[in-house]
PDB file of C-alpha atoms in Angstrom:
ATOM      1  CA  MET A 158      20.600  87.877 163.525  1.00  0.00           C
ATOM      2  CA  PRO A 159      20.137  85.553 166.675  1.00  0.00           C
ATOM      3  CA  PRO A 160      16.583  83.704 167.619  1.00  0.00           C
ATOM      4  CA  VAL A 161      14.314  84.307 170.429  1.00  0.00           C
ATOM      5  CA  SER A 162      14.483  81.044 172.343  1.00  0.00           C
ATOM      6  CA  PRO A 163      12.191  78.520 170.935  1.00  0.00           C
ATOM      7  CA  GLU A 164      11.574  77.797 174.647  1.00  0.00           C
ATOM      8  CA  LEU A 165      11.922  79.394 178.695  1.00  0.00           C
ATOM      9  CA  ILE A 166      15.295  79.581 180.106  1.00  0.00           C
ATOM     10  CA  SER A 167      15.652  77.020 183.259  1.00  0.00           C
ATOM     11  CA  PRO A 168      16.413  78.937 185.839  1.00  0.00           C
ATOM     12  CA  ARG A 169      19.631  76.524 186.383  1.00  0.00           C
ATOM     13  CA  SER A 170      21.327  78.306 183.117  1.00  0.00           C
ATOM     14  CA  ALA A 171      24.696  79.425 182.930  1.00  0.00           C
ATOM     15  CA  ARG A 172      23.326  82.433 181.139  1.00  0.00           C
ATOM     16  CA  VAL A 173      20.614  83.228 184.263  1.00  0.00           C
ATOM     17  CA  SER A 174      23.282  82.985 187.143  1.00  0.00           C
ATOM     18  CA  ALA A 175      25.617  85.058 185.324  1.00  0.00           C
ATOM     19  CA  ALA A 176      22.213  87.216 184.330  1.00  0.00           C
ATOM     20  CA  ARG A 177      21.132  87.057 187.932  1.00  0.00           C
ATOM     21  CA  ARG A 178      25.316  88.682 188.956  1.00  0.00           C
ATOM     22  CA  LEU A 179      25.281  91.647 187.623  1.00  0.00           C
ATOM     23  CA  ALA A 180      22.881  93.151 190.437  1.00  0.00           C
ATOM     24  CA  LYS A 181      27.031  93.325 192.361  1.00  0.00           C
ATOM     25  CA  ARG A 182      29.121  95.434 191.282  1.00  0.00           C
ATOM     26  CA  ASN A 183      32.082  94.071 192.116  1.00  0.00           C
ATOM     27  CA  PHE A 184      30.356  91.109 189.060  1.00  0.00           C
ATOM     28  CA  ARG A 185      29.743  93.745 187.597  1.00  0.00           C
ATOM     29  CA  GLY A 186      32.686  95.221 187.059  1.00  0.00           C
ATOM     30  CA  LYS A 187      34.396  91.609 186.316  1.00  0.00           C
ATOM     31  CA  ASP A 188      32.669  91.479 183.639  1.00  0.00           C
ATOM     32  CA  ARG A 189      31.957  95.002 182.649  1.00  0.00           C
ATOM     33  CA  LEU A 190      28.033  94.447 181.709  1.00  0.00           C
ATOM     34  CA  PHE A 191      25.001  95.587 183.744  1.00  0.00           C
ATOM     35  CA  LEU A 192      21.447  95.271 184.334  1.00  0.00           C
ATOM     36  CA  ALA A 193      18.887  97.788 182.492  1.00  0.00           C
ATOM     37  CA  GLU A 194      14.842  96.745 183.959  1.00  0.00           C
ATOM     38  CA  GLY A 195      12.166  97.260 182.098  1.00  0.00           C
ATOM     39  CA  PRO A 196      10.226  98.500 179.052  1.00  0.00           C
ATOM     40  CA  GLN A 197      11.798 102.316 177.809  1.00  0.00           C
ATOM     41  CA  ALA A 198      15.387 101.189 179.220  1.00  0.00           C
ATOM     42  CA  VAL A 199      15.711  98.141 177.294  1.00  0.00           C
ATOM     43  CA  ARG A 200      14.663 100.008 174.772  1.00  0.00           C
ATOM     44  CA  GLU A 201      16.365 102.824 174.995  1.00  0.00           C
ATOM     45  CA  ALA A 202      19.802 100.572 175.131  1.00  0.00           C
ATOM     46  CA  ALA A 203      18.611  97.868 172.219  1.00  0.00           C
ATOM     47  CA  GLY A 204      18.900 101.218 169.904  1.00  0.00           C
ATOM     48  CA  HIS A 205      22.484 102.335 171.673  1.00  0.00           C
ATOM     49  CA  ARG A 206      26.376 101.889 170.280  1.00  0.00           C
ATOM     50  CA  VAL A 207      29.896 102.500 171.705  1.00  0.00           C
ATOM     51  CA  GLY A 208      32.285 103.057 169.289  1.00  0.00           C
ATOM     52  CA  GLY A 209      29.799 100.493 166.942  1.00  0.00           C
ATOM     53  CA  GLU A 210      28.925  97.727 168.608  1.00  0.00           C
ATOM     54  CA  ALA A 211      25.924  97.062 170.569  1.00  0.00           C
ATOM     55  CA  THR A 212      25.133  97.577 174.023  1.00  0.00           C
ATOM     56  CA  LEU A 213      22.522  94.975 174.335  1.00  0.00           C
ATOM     57  CA  VAL A 214      23.762  92.265 174.444  1.00  0.00           C
ATOM     58  CA  GLU A 215      21.148  89.927 175.940  1.00  0.00           C
ATOM     59  CA  LEU A 216      17.424  90.325 177.024  1.00  0.00           C
ATOM     60  CA  PHE A 217      15.471  87.936 179.045  1.00  0.00           C
ATOM     61  CA  ALA A 218      11.702  87.831 179.318  1.00  0.00           C
ATOM     62  CA  THR A 219       8.604  86.387 180.040  1.00  0.00           C
ATOM     63  CA  VAL A 220       6.117  85.282 176.859  1.00  0.00           C
ATOM     64  CA  GLU A 221       3.617  88.273 178.022  1.00  0.00           C
ATOM     65  CA  ALA A 222       5.927  90.860 177.813  1.00  0.00           C
ATOM     66  CA  ALA A 223       7.275  89.071 174.539  1.00  0.00           C
ATOM     67  CA  GLU A 224       4.536  89.797 173.419  1.00  0.00           C
ATOM     68  CA  ARG A 225       2.851  93.310 174.853  1.00  0.00           C
ATOM     69  CA  TYR A 226       6.905  94.411 173.615  1.00  0.00           C
ATOM     70  CA  ALA A 227       7.611  92.878 170.271  1.00  0.00           C
ATOM     71  CA  ASP A 228       8.908  96.038 168.631  1.00  0.00           C
ATOM     72  CA  ILE A 229      11.443  96.138 171.634  1.00  0.00           C
ATOM     73  CA  ILE A 230      11.798  92.715 171.139  1.00  0.00           C
ATOM     74  CA  GLY A 231      12.832  93.097 167.542  1.00  0.00           C
ATOM     75  CA  GLU A 232      14.913  95.867 167.728  1.00  0.00           C
ATOM     76  CA  ALA A 233      17.496  93.633 170.834  1.00  0.00           C
ATOM     77  CA  ARG A 234      17.023  91.385 168.196  1.00  0.00           C
ATOM     78  CA  SER A 235      18.732  93.382 165.095  1.00  0.00           C
ATOM     79  CA  ALA A 236      20.862  94.890 167.201  1.00  0.00           C
ATOM     80  CA  GLY A 237      22.364  90.922 167.466  1.00  0.00           C
ATOM     81  CA  ALA A 238      21.180  90.762 171.095  1.00  0.00           C
ATOM     82  CA  ARG A 239      20.034  86.836 172.438  1.00  0.00           C
ATOM     83  CA  VAL A 240      16.495  86.563 173.735  1.00  0.00           C
ATOM     84  CA  HIS A 241      15.749  84.145 175.891  1.00  0.00           C
ATOM     85  CA  LEU A 242      11.752  83.584 177.057  1.00  0.00           C
ATOM     86  CA  ALA A 243      11.502  83.238 180.936  1.00  0.00           C
ATOM     87  CA  ALA A 244       9.315  82.299 184.023  1.00  0.00           C
ATOM     88  CA  GLU A 245       8.157  85.092 185.370  1.00  0.00           C
ATOM     89  CA  ASP A 246      10.206  83.591 188.516  1.00  0.00           C
ATOM     90  CA  VAL A 247      13.135  83.144 186.559  1.00  0.00           C
ATOM     91  CA  ILE A 248      13.068  87.041 186.177  1.00  0.00           C
ATOM     92  CA  ALA A 249      11.693  87.878 189.427  1.00  0.00           C
ATOM     93  CA  ASP A 250      14.824  86.209 190.056  1.00  0.00           C
ATOM     94  CA  ILE A 251      16.943  88.384 187.879  1.00  0.00           C
ATOM     95  CA  SER A 252      15.814  91.084 188.486  1.00  0.00           C
ATOM     96  CA  THR A 253      16.398  93.918 191.354  1.00  0.00           C
ATOM     97  CA  THR A 254      12.996  95.763 191.439  1.00  0.00           C
ATOM     98  CA  VAL A 255       9.776  94.682 193.909  1.00  0.00           C
ATOM     99  CA  THR A 256       7.586  94.126 190.761  1.00  0.00           C
ATOM    100  CA  PRO A 257       9.939  92.675 187.719  1.00  0.00           C
ATOM    101  CA  GLN A 258       8.429  95.030 184.489  1.00  0.00           C
ATOM    102  CA  GLY A 259       9.222  91.823 182.607  1.00  0.00           C
ATOM    103  CA  LEU A 260      11.535  92.662 180.746  1.00  0.00           C
ATOM    104  CA  VAL A 261      15.383  92.974 182.225  1.00  0.00           C
ATOM    105  CA  GLY A 262      18.176  93.706 179.389  1.00  0.00           C
ATOM    106  CA  VAL A 263      22.419  92.832 179.801  1.00  0.00           C
ATOM    107  CA  CYS A 264      23.620  95.745 178.447  1.00  0.00           C
ATOM    108  CA  ARG A 265      27.304  96.590 177.748  1.00  0.00           C
ATOM    109  CA  PHE A 266      29.643  98.566 179.681  1.00  0.00           C
ATOM    110  CA  LEU A 267      29.068 102.468 178.501  1.00  0.00           C
ATOM    111  CA  ASP A 268      30.725 105.413 180.391  1.00  0.00           C
ATOM    112  CA  THR A 269      32.967 107.487 179.038  1.00  0.00           C
ATOM    113  CA  PRO A 270      36.449 108.133 179.089  1.00  0.00           C
ATOM    114  CA  PHE A 271      36.523 112.440 181.109  1.00  0.00           C
ATOM    115  CA  GLU A 272      39.762 112.789 178.477  1.00  0.00           C
ATOM    116  CA  ASP A 273      37.008 112.288 175.240  1.00  0.00           C
ATOM    117  CA  VAL A 274      34.527 114.749 176.984  1.00  0.00           C
ATOM    118  CA  LEU A 275      37.483 117.379 177.949  1.00  0.00           C
ATOM    119  CA  ALA A 276      37.985 116.508 173.905  1.00  0.00           C
ATOM    120  CA  ALA A 277      34.132 117.676 173.154  1.00  0.00           C
ATOM    121  CA  ARG A 278      34.723 121.167 175.336  1.00  0.00           C
ATOM    122  CA  PRO A 279      31.420 120.869 176.447  1.00  0.00           C
ATOM    123  CA  LYS A 280      29.532 123.662 177.652  1.00  0.00           C
ATOM    124  CA  LEU A 281      27.250 122.556 180.271  1.00  0.00           C
ATOM    125  CA  VAL A 282      27.455 119.736 182.583  1.00  0.00           C
ATOM    126  CA  ALA A 283      27.166 117.973 186.227  1.00  0.00           C
ATOM    127  CA  VAL A 284      29.213 116.540 188.485  1.00  0.00           C
ATOM    128  CA  LEU A 285      28.527 114.862 191.009  1.00  0.00           C
ATOM    129  CA  ALA A 286      31.655 114.735 194.408  1.00  0.00           C
ATOM    130  CA  HIS A 287      30.573 112.533 196.554  1.00  0.00           C
ATOM    131  CA  VAL A 288      26.834 111.279 195.579  1.00  0.00           C
ATOM    132  CA  ARG A 289      26.125 108.194 197.350  1.00  0.00           C
ATOM    133  CA  ASP A 290      22.369 107.428 197.136  1.00  0.00           C
ATOM    134  CA  PRO A 291      22.706 105.363 193.126  1.00  0.00           C
ATOM    135  CA  GLY A 292      18.786 106.965 193.382  1.00  0.00           C
ATOM    136  CA  ASN A 293      19.991 110.160 193.471  1.00  0.00           C
ATOM    137  CA  ALA A 294      21.864 110.075 190.661  1.00  0.00           C
ATOM    138  CA  GLY A 295      20.089 108.284 188.864  1.00  0.00           C
ATOM    139  CA  THR A 296      17.267 111.480 188.955  1.00  0.00           C
ATOM    140  CA  VAL A 297      19.873 114.278 187.803  1.00  0.00           C
ATOM    141  CA  LEU A 298      21.982 112.307 185.428  1.00  0.00           C
ATOM    142  CA  ARG A 299      18.307 112.710 183.933  1.00  0.00           C
ATOM    143  CA  CYS A 300      17.941 115.760 184.927  1.00  0.00           C
ATOM    144  CA  ALA A 301      21.315 116.635 183.230  1.00  0.00           C
ATOM    145  CA  ASP A 302      19.807 114.924 180.201  1.00  0.00           C
ATOM    146  CA  ALA A 303      16.303 116.939 180.030  1.00  0.00           C
ATOM    147  CA  ALA A 304      18.537 120.197 180.471  1.00  0.00           C
ATOM    148  CA  GLY A 305      20.459 118.915 177.738  1.00  0.00           C
ATOM    149  CA  ALA A 306      22.986 119.183 179.083  1.00  0.00           C
ATOM    150  CA  GLU A 307      26.693 117.068 177.415  1.00  0.00           C
ATOM    151  CA  ALA A 308      27.651 114.656 180.109  1.00  0.00           C
ATOM    152  CA  VAL A 309      27.582 113.675 183.784  1.00  0.00           C
ATOM    153  CA  VAL A 310      31.378 113.121 185.576  1.00  0.00           C
ATOM    154  CA  LEU A 311      31.286 111.170 188.097  1.00  0.00           C
ATOM    155  CA  THR A 312      33.629 111.069 190.854  1.00  0.00           C
ATOM    156  CA  ASP A 313      35.730 108.335 192.387  1.00  0.00           C
ATOM    157  CA  ALA A 314      33.718 109.421 195.512  1.00  0.00           C
ATOM    158  CA  SER A 315      30.665 108.352 194.103  1.00  0.00           C
ATOM    159  CA  VAL A 316      28.203 105.395 193.776  1.00  0.00           C
ATOM    160  CA  ASP A 317      28.785 103.247 191.186  1.00  0.00           C
ATOM    161  CA  LEU A 318      26.790 104.123 187.985  1.00  0.00           C
ATOM    162  CA  TYR A 319      26.150 100.870 187.281  1.00  0.00           C
ATOM    163  CA  ASN A 320      23.961 100.231 190.631  1.00  0.00           C
ATOM    164  CA  PRO A 321      20.742  98.905 189.476  1.00  0.00           C
ATOM    165  CA  LYS A 322      18.680 101.704 191.161  1.00  0.00           C
ATOM    166  CA  ALA A 323      20.711 104.764 189.159  1.00  0.00           C
ATOM    167  CA  VAL A 324      19.873 102.986 186.554  1.00  0.00           C
ATOM    168  CA  ARG A 325      16.186 103.305 187.073  1.00  0.00           C
ATOM    169  CA  ALA A 326      16.294 106.548 188.241  1.00  0.00           C
ATOM    170  CA  SER A 327      17.921 107.741 185.089  1.00  0.00           C
ATOM    171  CA  VAL A 328      14.540 106.217 183.204  1.00  0.00           C
ATOM    172  CA  GLY A 329      17.283 105.651 180.133  1.00  0.00           C
ATOM    173  CA  SER A 330      19.124 108.313 179.862  1.00  0.00           C
ATOM    174  CA  LEU A 331      22.176 106.377 181.346  1.00  0.00           C
ATOM    175  CA  PHE A 332      21.848 106.397 176.769  1.00  0.00           C
ATOM    176  CA  HIS A 333      21.267 109.580 175.925  1.00  0.00           C
ATOM    177  CA  LEU A 334      24.848 111.353 177.249  1.00  0.00           C
ATOM    178  CA  PRO A 335      28.742 110.718 177.837  1.00  0.00           C
ATOM    179  CA  VAL A 336      29.220 110.153 181.754  1.00  0.00           C
ATOM    180  CA  ALA A 337      32.673 109.542 182.797  1.00  0.00           C
ATOM    181  CA  VAL A 338      32.543 108.027 185.725  1.00  0.00           C
ATOM    182  CA  GLY A 339      35.453 107.193 189.021  1.00  0.00           C
ATOM    183  CA  VAL A 340      37.567 111.119 188.020  1.00  0.00           C
ATOM    184  CA  PRO A 341      39.406 112.217 190.832  1.00  0.00           C
ATOM    185  CA  VAL A 342      37.388 115.113 191.671  1.00  0.00           C
ATOM    186  CA  GLU A 343      40.438 118.037 191.908  1.00  0.00           C
ATOM    187  CA  ARG A 344      40.945 116.525 187.677  1.00  0.00           C
ATOM    188  CA  ALA A 345      37.152 116.798 186.807  1.00  0.00           C
ATOM    189  CA  VAL A 346      37.755 120.478 187.677  1.00  0.00           C
ATOM    190  CA  ALA A 347      41.344 121.037 186.898  1.00  0.00           C
ATOM    191  CA  GLY A 348      39.575 120.065 183.082  1.00  0.00           C
ATOM    192  CA  LEU A 349      37.225 121.859 182.854  1.00  0.00           C
ATOM    193  CA  LYS A 350      38.263 123.527 183.192  1.00  0.00           C
ATOM    194  CA  ASP A 351      41.070 124.253 181.236  1.00  0.00           C
ATOM    195  CA  ALA A 352      38.739 123.543 178.462  1.00  0.00           C
ATOM    196  CA  GLY A 353      37.018 126.575 179.373  1.00  0.00           C
ATOM    197  CA  VAL A 354      33.782 126.034 181.472  1.00  0.00           C
ATOM    198  CA  ARG A 355      33.229 128.284 184.631  1.00  0.00           C
ATOM    199  CA  ILE A 356      32.514 125.666 187.446  1.00  0.00           C
ATOM    200  CA  LEU A 357      29.934 125.940 189.845  1.00  0.00           C
ATOM    201  CA  ALA A 358      29.124 124.623 193.161  1.00  0.00           C
ATOM    202  CA  ALA A 359      25.715 124.162 193.993  1.00  0.00           C
ATOM    203  CA  ASP A 360      25.524 124.535 198.011  1.00  0.00           C
ATOM    204  CA  GLY A 361      23.075 126.090 199.935  1.00  0.00           C
ATOM    205  CA  ALA A 362      25.208 127.228 202.656  1.00  0.00           C
ATOM    206  CA  GLY A 363      27.030 129.432 199.555  1.00  0.00           C
ATOM    207  CA  ASP A 364      27.731 132.911 199.352  1.00  0.00           C
ATOM    208  CA  ARG A 365      26.242 133.925 195.664  1.00  0.00           C
ATOM    209  CA  ASP A 366      22.246 134.275 194.649  1.00  0.00           C
ATOM    210  CA  LEU A 367      21.566 132.392 191.725  1.00  0.00           C
ATOM    211  CA  ASP A 368      18.709 134.659 191.104  1.00  0.00           C
ATOM    212  CA  GLU A 369      21.216 137.978 191.782  1.00  0.00           C
ATOM    213  CA  GLU A 370      23.346 136.301 189.245  1.00  0.00           C
ATOM    214  CA  LEU A 371      21.279 135.269 187.195  1.00  0.00           C
ATOM    215  CA  ASP A 372      20.186 138.303 186.535  1.00  0.00           C
ATOM    216  CA  LYS A 373      23.043 140.481 186.679  1.00  0.00           C
ATOM    217  CA  GLY A 374      24.262 137.699 183.663  1.00  0.00           C
ATOM    218  CA  THR A 375      27.405 135.570 184.580  1.00  0.00           C
ATOM    219  CA  MET A 376      25.377 132.031 183.733  1.00  0.00           C
ATOM    220  CA  GLY A 377      25.684 132.695 179.566  1.00  0.00           C
ATOM    221  CA  GLY A 378      29.044 130.902 179.546  1.00  0.00           C
ATOM    222  CA  PRO A 379      30.462 126.613 179.375  1.00  0.00           C
ATOM    223  CA  THR A 380      29.479 125.777 183.649  1.00  0.00           C
ATOM    224  CA  ALA A 381      30.125 122.511 184.793  1.00  0.00           C
ATOM    225  CA  TRP A 382      28.182 122.481 188.606  1.00  0.00           C
ATOM    226  CA  VAL A 383      29.373 120.238 190.912  1.00  0.00           C
ATOM    227  CA  PHE A 384      27.341 119.130 193.527  1.00  0.00           C
ATOM    228  CA  GLY A 385      27.331 117.852 197.056  1.00  0.00           C
ATOM    229  CA  ASN A 386      26.916 114.365 199.127  1.00  0.00           C
ATOM    230  CA  GLU A 387      22.972 113.990 200.531  1.00  0.00           C
ATOM    231  CA  ALA A 388      23.199 114.124 203.939  1.00  0.00           C
ATOM    232  CA  TRP A 389      26.141 117.037 204.355  1.00  0.00           C
ATOM    233  CA  GLY A 390      26.741 118.534 201.076  1.00  0.00           C
ATOM    234  CA  LEU A 391      29.935 119.809 199.569  1.00  0.00           C
ATOM    235  CA  PRO A 392      33.157 119.730 201.892  1.00  0.00           C
ATOM    236  CA  GLU A 393      34.395 123.261 202.087  1.00  0.00           C
ATOM    237  CA  GLU A 394      37.659 121.940 199.930  1.00  0.00           C
ATOM    238  CA  THR A 395      36.003 121.035 196.770  1.00  0.00           C
ATOM    239  CA  ARG A 396      33.909 124.271 197.577  1.00  0.00           C
ATOM    240  CA  ALA A 397      37.044 126.160 197.730  1.00  0.00           C
ATOM    241  CA  LEU A 398      38.392 124.702 193.836  1.00  0.00           C
ATOM    242  CA  ALA A 399      35.028 126.352 191.863  1.00  0.00           C
ATOM    243  CA  ASP A 400      34.617 129.299 190.661  1.00  0.00           C
ATOM    244  CA  ALA A 401      32.427 130.248 192.791  1.00  0.00           C
ATOM    245  CA  VAL A 402      29.844 128.881 195.315  1.00  0.00           C
ATOM    246  CA  ILE A 403      26.646 129.533 194.624  1.00  0.00           C
ATOM    247  CA  ARG A 404      22.743 128.696 196.919  1.00  0.00           C
ATOM    248  CA  VAL A 405      19.142 128.151 196.151  1.00  0.00           C
ATOM    249  CA  PRO A 406      17.077 130.654 197.319  1.00  0.00           C
ATOM    250  CA  ILE A 407      15.003 129.685 198.895  1.00  0.00           C
ATOM    251  CA  HIS A 408      11.429 132.000 199.394  1.00  0.00           C
ATOM    252  CA  GLY A 409       9.435 130.404 201.076  1.00  0.00           C
ATOM    253  CA  LYS A 410       9.934 128.012 204.227  1.00  0.00           C
ATOM    254  CA  ALA A 411      11.192 125.493 203.172  1.00  0.00           C
ATOM    255  CA  GLU A 412      14.084 124.295 205.075  1.00  0.00           C
ATOM    256  CA  SER A 413      16.531 122.660 202.286  1.00  0.00           C
ATOM    257  CA  LEU A 414      15.896 121.128 198.606  1.00  0.00           C
ATOM    258  CA  ASN A 415      16.432 117.651 197.967  1.00  0.00           C
ATOM    259  CA  LEU A 416      19.786 117.163 195.347  1.00  0.00           C
ATOM    260  CA  ALA A 417      17.919 116.185 192.430  1.00  0.00           C
ATOM    261  CA  THR A 418      15.272 118.904 192.904  1.00  0.00           C
ATOM    262  CA  ALA A 419      18.340 121.659 192.813  1.00  0.00           C
ATOM    263  CA  ALA A 420      20.544 119.887 190.562  1.00  0.00           C
ATOM    264  CA  ALA A 421      17.148 120.424 188.567  1.00  0.00           C
ATOM    265  CA  VAL A 422      16.613 124.100 189.042  1.00  0.00           C
ATOM    266  CA  CYS A 423      20.530 124.815 188.038  1.00  0.00           C
ATOM    267  CA  LEU A 424      21.202 123.344 185.394  1.00  0.00           C
ATOM    268  CA  TYR A 425      17.532 125.008 183.659  1.00  0.00           C
ATOM    269  CA  ALA A 426      18.896 127.865 184.684  1.00  0.00           C
ATOM    270  CA  SER A 427      21.766 128.008 184.007  1.00  0.00           C
ATOM    271  CA  ALA A 428      20.488 126.236 180.257  1.00  0.00           C
ATOM    272  CA  ARG A 429      17.568 128.976 180.199  1.00  0.00           C
ATOM    273  CA  ALA A 430      21.485 131.263 180.125  1.00  0.00           C
ATOM    274  CA  GLN A 431      22.822 130.128 177.466  1.00  0.00           C
ATOM    275  CA  ARG A 432      20.166 129.870 175.191  1.00  0.00           C
ATOM    276  CA  ALA A 433      19.057 134.130 175.508  1.00  0.00           C
ATOM    277  CA  SER A 434      20.828 136.070 173.755  1.00  0.00           C
ATOM    278  CA  GLY A 435      24.476 137.016 174.922  1.00  0.00           C
ATOM    279  CA  GLY A 436      24.753 133.788 175.493  1.00  0.00           C
ATOM    280  CA  CYS A 437      27.142 130.817 174.555  1.00  0.00           C
ATOM    281  CA  ARG A 438      24.511 129.088 172.507  1.00  0.00           C
ATOM    282  CA  THR A 439      21.806 130.191 170.218  1.00  0.00           C
ATOM    283  CA  VAL A 440      18.319 130.243 171.382  1.00  0.00           C
ATOM    284  CA  THR A 441      18.296 127.147 168.291  1.00  0.00           C
ATOM    285  CA  GLU A 442      20.740 125.394 169.138  1.00  0.00           C
ATOM    286  CA  SER A 443      19.778 121.822 170.405  1.00  0.00           C
TER     287      SER A 443
END
């Protein structure tokens, strides 16, 4: 089992330089590696495997963090990751946050082929079409995880899944459920429809009201929600691909809901309907 480095790793080390460059998308794509920062993300990465291969390959930790999170250091070592002790300025140099938490992991890409998502016959899916803000993408992924979705799909027009802000915003959910990336929206919709999944586009100008759909009992079947760009929503050609365009009702004076909030409302509405009597899941299913 690889040991913890006995001395602080040099800021000029090739390992530090290789980790630092993963803040840039082109290097992430070339190396098929990304950064996971903070105890929650590193803990999840240490316990995650793809095809029997550990996701966490390397961990940089300050002495203080290594002592505070000794259990995480142990999990990282058990996963086969090389653990380096580093000075705070080295961690700050690798980290992309303003206030680093003393742990930065280097992880293998873990996205799932879209065909594998379809083969699993998912009942609840979040499709991010034209979502450009990494914080929103990560938060929607977290909402999908919390609502019990079986997969998230990022279209080719959306942000990089491994953007450090997206990874942080997912708060570990990136390691919990399959995520397919780079899928053209037309292919995503067609594939999900062929798998028996109803496509609902979430749009503030939708001609159907979410509350009314719940009251009519139409939300209990396998469903994929398509969420659009933060500023301008879904383009007409994408809305036209959906089986229905649904708006979240605004009962107060708010002008609108932000993307992540609307996604949470929609995903939980489907999750509740699917678990209700007559839905596609039983009440005891997880």
